[in-house]
XYZ file of C-alpha atoms in Angstrom:
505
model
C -23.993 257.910 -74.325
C -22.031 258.915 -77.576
C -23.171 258.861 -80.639
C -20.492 256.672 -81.724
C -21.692 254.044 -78.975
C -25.621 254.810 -80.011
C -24.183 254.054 -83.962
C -22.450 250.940 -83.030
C -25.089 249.718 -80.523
C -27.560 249.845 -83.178
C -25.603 248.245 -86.114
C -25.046 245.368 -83.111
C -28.706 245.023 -82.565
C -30.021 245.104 -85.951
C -27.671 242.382 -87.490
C -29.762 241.340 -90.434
C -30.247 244.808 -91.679
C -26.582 245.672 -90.508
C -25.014 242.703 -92.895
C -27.586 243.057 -96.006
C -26.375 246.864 -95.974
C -22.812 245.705 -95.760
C -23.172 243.395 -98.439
C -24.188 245.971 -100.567
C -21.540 249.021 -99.589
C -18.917 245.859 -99.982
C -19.944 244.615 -103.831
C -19.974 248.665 -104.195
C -16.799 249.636 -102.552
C -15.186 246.847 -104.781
C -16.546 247.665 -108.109
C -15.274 251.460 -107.738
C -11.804 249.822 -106.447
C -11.948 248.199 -110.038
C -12.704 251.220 -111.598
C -10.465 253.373 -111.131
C -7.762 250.687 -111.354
C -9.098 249.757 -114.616
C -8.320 253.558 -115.357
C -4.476 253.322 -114.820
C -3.904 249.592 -116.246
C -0.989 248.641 -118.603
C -2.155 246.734 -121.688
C 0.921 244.435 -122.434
C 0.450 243.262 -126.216
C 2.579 241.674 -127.836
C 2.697 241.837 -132.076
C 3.235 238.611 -134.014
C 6.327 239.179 -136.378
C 7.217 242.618 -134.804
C 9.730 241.377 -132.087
C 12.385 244.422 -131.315
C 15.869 243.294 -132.079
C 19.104 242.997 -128.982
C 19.144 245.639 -126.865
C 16.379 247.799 -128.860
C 13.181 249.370 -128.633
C 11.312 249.840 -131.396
C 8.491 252.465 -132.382
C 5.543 252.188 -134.425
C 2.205 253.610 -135.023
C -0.623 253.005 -132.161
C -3.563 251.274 -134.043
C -5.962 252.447 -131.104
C -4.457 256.291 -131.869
C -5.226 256.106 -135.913
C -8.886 254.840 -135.391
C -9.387 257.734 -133.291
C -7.968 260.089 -136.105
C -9.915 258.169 -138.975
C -13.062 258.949 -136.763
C -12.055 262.817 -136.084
C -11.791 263.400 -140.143
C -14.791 261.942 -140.244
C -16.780 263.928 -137.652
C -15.091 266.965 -139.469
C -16.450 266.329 -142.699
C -19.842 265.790 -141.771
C -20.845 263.201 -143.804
C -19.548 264.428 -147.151
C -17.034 263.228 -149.539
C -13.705 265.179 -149.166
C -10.448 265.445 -147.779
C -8.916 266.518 -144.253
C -5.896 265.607 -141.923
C -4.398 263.295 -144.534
C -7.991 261.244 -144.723
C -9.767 261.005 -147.585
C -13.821 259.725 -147.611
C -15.921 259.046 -150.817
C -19.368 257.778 -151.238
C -19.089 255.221 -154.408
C -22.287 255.019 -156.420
C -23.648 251.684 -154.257
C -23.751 254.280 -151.601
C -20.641 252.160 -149.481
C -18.918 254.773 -148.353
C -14.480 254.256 -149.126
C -11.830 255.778 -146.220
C -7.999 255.934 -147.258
C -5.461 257.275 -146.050
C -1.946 259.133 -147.900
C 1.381 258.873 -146.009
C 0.971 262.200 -144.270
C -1.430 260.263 -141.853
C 0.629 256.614 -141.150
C 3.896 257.472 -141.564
C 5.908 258.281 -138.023
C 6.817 261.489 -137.866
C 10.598 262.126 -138.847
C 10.982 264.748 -135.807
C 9.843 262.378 -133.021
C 12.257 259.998 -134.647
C 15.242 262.014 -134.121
C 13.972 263.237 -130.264
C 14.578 259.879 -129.270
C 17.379 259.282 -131.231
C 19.343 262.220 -129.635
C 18.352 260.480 -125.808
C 21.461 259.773 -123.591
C 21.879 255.866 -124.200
C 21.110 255.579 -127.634
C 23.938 253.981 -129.383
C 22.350 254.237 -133.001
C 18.811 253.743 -134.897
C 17.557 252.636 -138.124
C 14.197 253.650 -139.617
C 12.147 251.316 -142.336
C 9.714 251.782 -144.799
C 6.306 250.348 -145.129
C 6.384 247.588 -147.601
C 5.452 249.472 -151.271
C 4.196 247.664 -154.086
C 5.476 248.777 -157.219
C 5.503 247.184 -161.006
C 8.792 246.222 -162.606
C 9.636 247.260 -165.871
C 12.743 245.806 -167.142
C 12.892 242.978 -165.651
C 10.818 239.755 -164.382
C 9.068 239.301 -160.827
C 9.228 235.312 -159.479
C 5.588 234.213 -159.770
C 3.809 231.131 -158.784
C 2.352 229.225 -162.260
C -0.193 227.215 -160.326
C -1.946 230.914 -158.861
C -4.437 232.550 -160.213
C -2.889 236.160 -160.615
C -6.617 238.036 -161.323
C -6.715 239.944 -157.194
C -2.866 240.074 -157.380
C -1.212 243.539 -158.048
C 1.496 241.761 -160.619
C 4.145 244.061 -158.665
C 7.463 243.479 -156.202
C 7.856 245.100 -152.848
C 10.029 247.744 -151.832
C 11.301 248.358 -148.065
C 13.724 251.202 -147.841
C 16.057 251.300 -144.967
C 18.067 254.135 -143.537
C 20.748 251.798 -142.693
C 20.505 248.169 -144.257
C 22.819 246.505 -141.731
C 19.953 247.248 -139.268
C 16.976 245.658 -141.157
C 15.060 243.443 -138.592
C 15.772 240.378 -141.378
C 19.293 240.910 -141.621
C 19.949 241.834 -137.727
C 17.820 238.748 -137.185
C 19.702 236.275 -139.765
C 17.162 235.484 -141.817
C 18.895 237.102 -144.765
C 22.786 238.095 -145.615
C 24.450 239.788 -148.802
C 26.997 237.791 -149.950
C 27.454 239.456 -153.139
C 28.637 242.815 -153.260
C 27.258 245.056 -150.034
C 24.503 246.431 -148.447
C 23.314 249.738 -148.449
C 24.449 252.536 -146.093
C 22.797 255.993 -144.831
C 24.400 257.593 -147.437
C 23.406 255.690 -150.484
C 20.868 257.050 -152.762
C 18.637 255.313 -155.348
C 20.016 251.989 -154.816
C 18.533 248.370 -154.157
C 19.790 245.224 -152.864
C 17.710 242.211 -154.573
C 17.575 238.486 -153.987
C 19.212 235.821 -155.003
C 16.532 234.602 -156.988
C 15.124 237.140 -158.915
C 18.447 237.844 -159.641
C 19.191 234.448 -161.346
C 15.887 234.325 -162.935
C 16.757 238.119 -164.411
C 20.418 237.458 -165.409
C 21.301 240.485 -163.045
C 24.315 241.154 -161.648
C 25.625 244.119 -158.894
C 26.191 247.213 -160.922
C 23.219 246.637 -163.352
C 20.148 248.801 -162.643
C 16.469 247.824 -162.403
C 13.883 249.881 -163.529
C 10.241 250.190 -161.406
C 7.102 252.162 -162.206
C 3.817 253.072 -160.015
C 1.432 249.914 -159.422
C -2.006 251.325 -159.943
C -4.440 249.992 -157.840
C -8.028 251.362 -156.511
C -9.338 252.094 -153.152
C -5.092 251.159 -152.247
C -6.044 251.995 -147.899
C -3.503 250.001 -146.463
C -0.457 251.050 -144.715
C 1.814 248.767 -146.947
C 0.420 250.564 -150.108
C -0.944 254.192 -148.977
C -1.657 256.345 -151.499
C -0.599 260.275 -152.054
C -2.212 261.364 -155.160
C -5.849 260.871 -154.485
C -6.621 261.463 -157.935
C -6.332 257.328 -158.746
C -8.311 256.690 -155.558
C -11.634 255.373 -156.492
C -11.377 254.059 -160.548
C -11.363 251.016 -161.676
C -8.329 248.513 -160.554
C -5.631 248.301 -163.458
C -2.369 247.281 -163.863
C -1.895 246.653 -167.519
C 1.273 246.780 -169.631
C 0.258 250.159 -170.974
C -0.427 251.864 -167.469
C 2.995 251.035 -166.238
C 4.883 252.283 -169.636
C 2.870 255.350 -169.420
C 3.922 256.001 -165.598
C 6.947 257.805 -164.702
C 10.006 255.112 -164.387
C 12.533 255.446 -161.317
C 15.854 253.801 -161.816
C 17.999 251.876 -158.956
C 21.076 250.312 -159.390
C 21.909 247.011 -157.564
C 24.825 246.851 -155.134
C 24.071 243.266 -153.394
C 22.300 240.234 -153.872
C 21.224 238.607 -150.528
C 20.687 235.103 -149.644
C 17.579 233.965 -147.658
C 18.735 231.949 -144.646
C 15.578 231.736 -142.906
C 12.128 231.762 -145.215
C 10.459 235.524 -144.905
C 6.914 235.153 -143.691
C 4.886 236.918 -146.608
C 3.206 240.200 -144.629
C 0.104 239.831 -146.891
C -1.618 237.256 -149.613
C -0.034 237.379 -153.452
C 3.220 236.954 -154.797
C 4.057 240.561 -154.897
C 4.790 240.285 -151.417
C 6.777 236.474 -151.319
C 9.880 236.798 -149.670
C 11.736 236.565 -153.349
C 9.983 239.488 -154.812
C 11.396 242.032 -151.556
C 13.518 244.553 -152.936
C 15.605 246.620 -150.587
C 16.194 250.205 -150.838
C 17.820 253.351 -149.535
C 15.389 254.712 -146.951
C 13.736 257.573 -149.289
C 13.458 255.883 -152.979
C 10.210 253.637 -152.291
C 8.480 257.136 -152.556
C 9.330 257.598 -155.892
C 7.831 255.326 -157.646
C 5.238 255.181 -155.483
C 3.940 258.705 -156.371
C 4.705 259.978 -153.500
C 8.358 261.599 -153.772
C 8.416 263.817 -150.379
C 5.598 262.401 -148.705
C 7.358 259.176 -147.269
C 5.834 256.251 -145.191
C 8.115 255.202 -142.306
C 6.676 252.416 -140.298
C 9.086 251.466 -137.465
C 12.067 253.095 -136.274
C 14.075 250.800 -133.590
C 16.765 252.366 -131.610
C 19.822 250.644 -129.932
C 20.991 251.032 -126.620
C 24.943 251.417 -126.106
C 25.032 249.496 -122.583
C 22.961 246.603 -122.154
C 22.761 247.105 -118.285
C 21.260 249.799 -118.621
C 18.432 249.322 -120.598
C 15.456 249.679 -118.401
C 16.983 253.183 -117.254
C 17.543 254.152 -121.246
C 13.937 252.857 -121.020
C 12.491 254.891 -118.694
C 14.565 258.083 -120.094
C 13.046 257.828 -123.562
C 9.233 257.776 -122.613
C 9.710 261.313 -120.478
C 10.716 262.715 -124.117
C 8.430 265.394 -125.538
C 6.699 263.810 -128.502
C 3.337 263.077 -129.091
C 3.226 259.056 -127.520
C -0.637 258.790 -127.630
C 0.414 258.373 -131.891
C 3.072 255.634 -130.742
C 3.202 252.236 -129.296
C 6.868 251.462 -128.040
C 7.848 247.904 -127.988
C 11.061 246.412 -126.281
C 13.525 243.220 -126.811
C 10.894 241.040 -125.669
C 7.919 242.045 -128.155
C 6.032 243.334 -125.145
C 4.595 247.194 -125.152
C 3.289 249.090 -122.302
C 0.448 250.784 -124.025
C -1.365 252.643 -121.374
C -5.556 252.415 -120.884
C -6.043 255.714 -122.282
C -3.910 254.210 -125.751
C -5.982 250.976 -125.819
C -8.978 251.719 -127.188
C -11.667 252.796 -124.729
C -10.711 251.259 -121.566
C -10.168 254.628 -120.018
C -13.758 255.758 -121.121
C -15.265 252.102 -120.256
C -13.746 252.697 -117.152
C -15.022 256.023 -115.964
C -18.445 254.794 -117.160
C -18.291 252.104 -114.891
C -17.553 253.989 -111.976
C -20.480 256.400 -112.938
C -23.070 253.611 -112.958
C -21.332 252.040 -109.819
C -21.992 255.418 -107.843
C -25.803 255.981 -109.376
C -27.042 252.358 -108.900
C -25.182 252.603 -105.484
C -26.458 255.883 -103.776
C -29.850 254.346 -105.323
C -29.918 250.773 -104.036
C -28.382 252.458 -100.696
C -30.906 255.361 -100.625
C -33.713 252.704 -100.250
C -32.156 250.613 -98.154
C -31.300 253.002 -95.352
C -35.132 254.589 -95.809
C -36.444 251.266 -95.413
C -34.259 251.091 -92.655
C -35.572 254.405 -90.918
C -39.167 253.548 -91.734
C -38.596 250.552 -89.222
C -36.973 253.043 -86.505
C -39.834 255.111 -86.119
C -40.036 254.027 -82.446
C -36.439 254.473 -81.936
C -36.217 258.496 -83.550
C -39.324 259.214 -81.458
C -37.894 258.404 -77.977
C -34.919 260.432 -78.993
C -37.313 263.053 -79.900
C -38.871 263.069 -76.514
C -36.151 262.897 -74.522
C -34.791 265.731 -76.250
C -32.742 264.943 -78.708
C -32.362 266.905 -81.703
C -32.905 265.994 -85.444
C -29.639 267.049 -86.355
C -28.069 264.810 -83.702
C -30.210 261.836 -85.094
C -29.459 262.470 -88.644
C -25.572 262.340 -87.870
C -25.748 258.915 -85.820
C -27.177 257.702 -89.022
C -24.604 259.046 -91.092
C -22.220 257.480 -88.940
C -23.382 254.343 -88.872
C -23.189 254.204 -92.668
C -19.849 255.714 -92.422
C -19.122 252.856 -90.148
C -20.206 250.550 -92.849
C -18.205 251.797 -95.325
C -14.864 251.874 -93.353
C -15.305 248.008 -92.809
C -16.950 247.187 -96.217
C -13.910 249.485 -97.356
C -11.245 247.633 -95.388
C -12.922 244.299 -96.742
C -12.735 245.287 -100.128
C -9.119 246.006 -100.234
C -8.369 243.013 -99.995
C -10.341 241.896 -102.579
C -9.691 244.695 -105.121
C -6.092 243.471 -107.034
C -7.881 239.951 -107.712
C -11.154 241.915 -108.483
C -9.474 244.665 -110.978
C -7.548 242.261 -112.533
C -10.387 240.318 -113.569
C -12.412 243.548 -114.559
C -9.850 244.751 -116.673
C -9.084 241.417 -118.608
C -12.871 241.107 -119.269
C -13.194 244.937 -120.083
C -9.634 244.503 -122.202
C -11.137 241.687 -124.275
C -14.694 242.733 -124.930
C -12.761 245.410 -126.716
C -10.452 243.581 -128.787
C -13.645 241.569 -129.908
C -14.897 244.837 -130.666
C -11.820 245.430 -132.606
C -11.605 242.715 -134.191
C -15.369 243.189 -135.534
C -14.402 246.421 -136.800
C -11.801 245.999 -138.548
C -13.746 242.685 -140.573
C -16.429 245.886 -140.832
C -13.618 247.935 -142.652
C -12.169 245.219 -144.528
C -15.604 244.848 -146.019
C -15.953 248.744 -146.971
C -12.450 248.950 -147.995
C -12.383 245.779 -150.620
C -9.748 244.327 -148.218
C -7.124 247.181 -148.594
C -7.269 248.495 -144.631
C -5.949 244.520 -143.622
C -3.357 244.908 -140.908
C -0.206 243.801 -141.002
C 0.280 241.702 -138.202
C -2.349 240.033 -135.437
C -1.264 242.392 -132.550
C -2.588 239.693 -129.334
C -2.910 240.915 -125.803
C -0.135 239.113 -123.459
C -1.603 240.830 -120.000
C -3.466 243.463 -117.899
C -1.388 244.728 -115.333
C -3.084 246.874 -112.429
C -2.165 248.388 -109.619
C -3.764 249.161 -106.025
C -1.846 252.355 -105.290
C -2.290 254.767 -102.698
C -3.655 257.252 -105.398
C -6.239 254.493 -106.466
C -7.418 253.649 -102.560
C -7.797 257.566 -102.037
C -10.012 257.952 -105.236
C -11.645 255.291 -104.022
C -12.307 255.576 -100.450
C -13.581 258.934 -101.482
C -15.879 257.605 -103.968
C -17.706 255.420 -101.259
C -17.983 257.823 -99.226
C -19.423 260.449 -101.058
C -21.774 257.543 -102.363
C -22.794 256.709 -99.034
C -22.778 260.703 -97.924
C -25.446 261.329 -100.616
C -27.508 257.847 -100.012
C -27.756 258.553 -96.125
C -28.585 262.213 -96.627
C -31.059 261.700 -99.146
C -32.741 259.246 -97.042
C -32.862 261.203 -93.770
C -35.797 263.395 -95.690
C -37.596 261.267 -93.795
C -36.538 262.855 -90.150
C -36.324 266.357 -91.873
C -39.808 266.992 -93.578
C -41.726 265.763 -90.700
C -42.492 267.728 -87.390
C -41.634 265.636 -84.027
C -44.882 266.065 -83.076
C -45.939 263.435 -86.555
C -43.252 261.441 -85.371
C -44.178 260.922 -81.851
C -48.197 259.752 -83.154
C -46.631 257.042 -85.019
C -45.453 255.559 -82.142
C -48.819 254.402 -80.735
């Protein structure tokens, strides 16, 4: 007889034993399936307020990315106060230690820009500014009379735009320039205000406001980064004499817009009310920032000339050479495919998973099958006798747990999209709470000044069986199995036949 027919025969006879094993290879076999799907998920998010605009994608920095970078300059300094990578750590005198960040570190970088703005499909791109707080100086910002002003930074906000036509609040209605124009690529140190601080000022186009650095302390966030560490750290201030000592940058106004649709404020305080925005050409919020040649660029949205063919333009631009592990790239819908290894940890969570899968597996397997052979002492000693030869013995065994695994395998393929899917949405949003926890940690630290911008929320997991993820894994249970059976069969190895054979009486 074979020892196919010897392996089947026996899994036949012993059915107990035979369906507690498969139970086990099965809940095995489907937690590696999860795994390594887990490993090549899609994260679909989709950011409150950050909605790409027509037939437009739009880039912007990868949260996941700059947490890892904050915790490299970290790891680099050891522990001390200093400065690396565009990172800057300080231990105040309450022994709470302050990260910040200048505009080297946030800003997206102009090259990458321009890579995919020189793709085949790209009709034409626009790139905007963080939001930069700055004081006024000749003129009056639009404040609320019932708020206390104390935590407010008494300032107006600037957004620069390479091309003003293309501002997500213009393209999107919710503003328009009826008085003189708006600004163009080729504009320089000029701002188009609103309609109501312009009424409350008595300004007019052609007249010219004057802004100053806002001085603020432990100033983290991306809105408000800061390039001169030296004011990192002292005391908050923004007093009438700090802003007529600081350097004043002059813009003159070519429009006045109208608000259509009400601006939802991107932070608390009336420096940033909808009234108080200020736009710009693209490189003059850095100058009264402090930061003139070290710009912050936040999003840069790109345009595709023919609509039908926007999931091929789509596909084009993410085969460009830039650095995407920095990025996340959002389409017309709001939704970005950020993959596992960009979200967070999933990747790592993942590949732990599969390594306590396989241990606890070849374990609980291991002393299952010895169990098993400990009850077969009968069995291996007539083989024994008649002449049979430890080698042949030990590979009937190994085939019956092969055997095992091909129909524990077979079973658990059909169980492993439901199974990964709900793996990855658990593993997905343990780690936004994780997230989430953090960055309340680093609010805490930071006095507030790391908040982000908008709520990003997570629309969906997406993962895939494919044949690259049932290869991994059908060699994954069988190398778990491999190692369980062989390890086990020390039992038939170490001892003579002759030991066996006495066992039998």
């Amino acid at each position: 007889m074979s020892i196919l027919s010897l392996s089947i025969r026996c899994l036949v006879r012993k059915k107990a034993k035979t369906i507690l094993l498969l139970s086990i290879v099965f809940v095995t076999s489907c937690l590696i399936y999860a795994g390594w799907a887990c490993k090549s998920a899609n994260v679909q998010t989709q950011t409150e307020g950050k909605q790409a605009l027509g037939a437009s994608f739009r880039m912007e920095e990868n949260e996941a990315d700059r947490h890892d970078r904050t915790a490299e300059a970290i790891e680099k300094l050891g522990g001390r106060n200093g400065s690396v990578d565009g990172s800057h750590i300080e231990q105040l005198e309450s022994g709470d230690w302050m990260i910040w960040h200048d505009n080297s570190f946030e800003t997206l970088q102009m090259e990458d820009i321009e890579t995919l703005a020189g793709q085949e499909g790209i009709a034409e791109y626009n790139i905007t500014t963080a939001n930069i707080v700055v004081s006024p100086v000749n003129f009056t910002r639009i404040e609320d009379p019932d708020v206390d002003q104390h935590s407010d930074l008494l300032g107006v906000s600037l957004r620069g735009n390479m091309d003003m036509r293309l501002d997500f609040d213009v393209w999107n209605g919710n503003i328009e320039v009826n008085e003189g124009r708006m600004i163009t690529p080729e504009d320089k140190d000029v701002c188009v205000i609103s309609r109501e601080l312009a009424e409350l000022n008595g300004l007019t186009v052609g007249d010219k406001l004057e802004l100053s650095r806002c001085i603020s302390s432990g100033d983290t966030s991306r809105e408000r980064s800061v390039c001169e560490p030296d004011y990192i750290g002292k005391p908050e201030t923004n007093s009438r004499k700090d802003r007529e000592t600081s350097k004043v940058y002059r813009a003159e106004i070519v429009g006045i817009y109208d608000t259509v649709h009400k601006i939802t404020p991107i932070m608390y305080g009336d420096s940033y009310r909808s009234e108080n925005i200020i736009m710009t050409d693209l490189r003059f919020p850095e100058k009264p920032q402090g930061c003139e040649g070290d710009p912050l660029y936040q999003y840069a949205t790109f345009w595709v000339e023919n609509v039908d063919e926007y999931d091929t333009v789509k596909e084009q631009i993410k085969k460009a050479d830039i650095n995407w592990k920095r990025y996340d790239f959002i389409d017309n819908t709001g939704m970005s495919d950020t993959m596992a290894e960009n979200f967070g940890d999933l990747d790592e969570m993942s590949s732990i998973i599969l390594i306590l899968v396989a241990v606890s597996g070849v374990v609980i397997i291991f002393l299952v099958f010895l169990f098993w052979q400990k009850g077969r002492v009968h069995e291996i000693g007539i083989f024994l006798a008649i002449g049979k030869s430890k080698a042949a013995i030990i590979a009937q065994m190994m085939l019956e747990g092969i055997l095992i695994g091909c129909i524990s395998f077979m079973l658990a393929t059909i169980c492993a999209p439901a199974l990964s899917k709900s793996v990855a949405d658990y593993l997905v949003g343990y780690q936004v709470k994780q997230q989430e926890e953090q960055r309340k940690a680093d609010e805490g630290m930071t006095g507030g000044a790391g908040v982000v911008e908008y709520e990003t929320k997570v629309m969906g997991v997406e993962t895939k069986v494919t044949g690259k993820v049932i290869l991994l894994s059908a060699g994954s249970i069988l190398g778990v199995i491999f190692v369980a059976v062989s390890s086990s069969c020390m039992f038939v190895v170490i001892q003579k036949p002759k030991e066996i054979l006495s066992k039998m009486s």
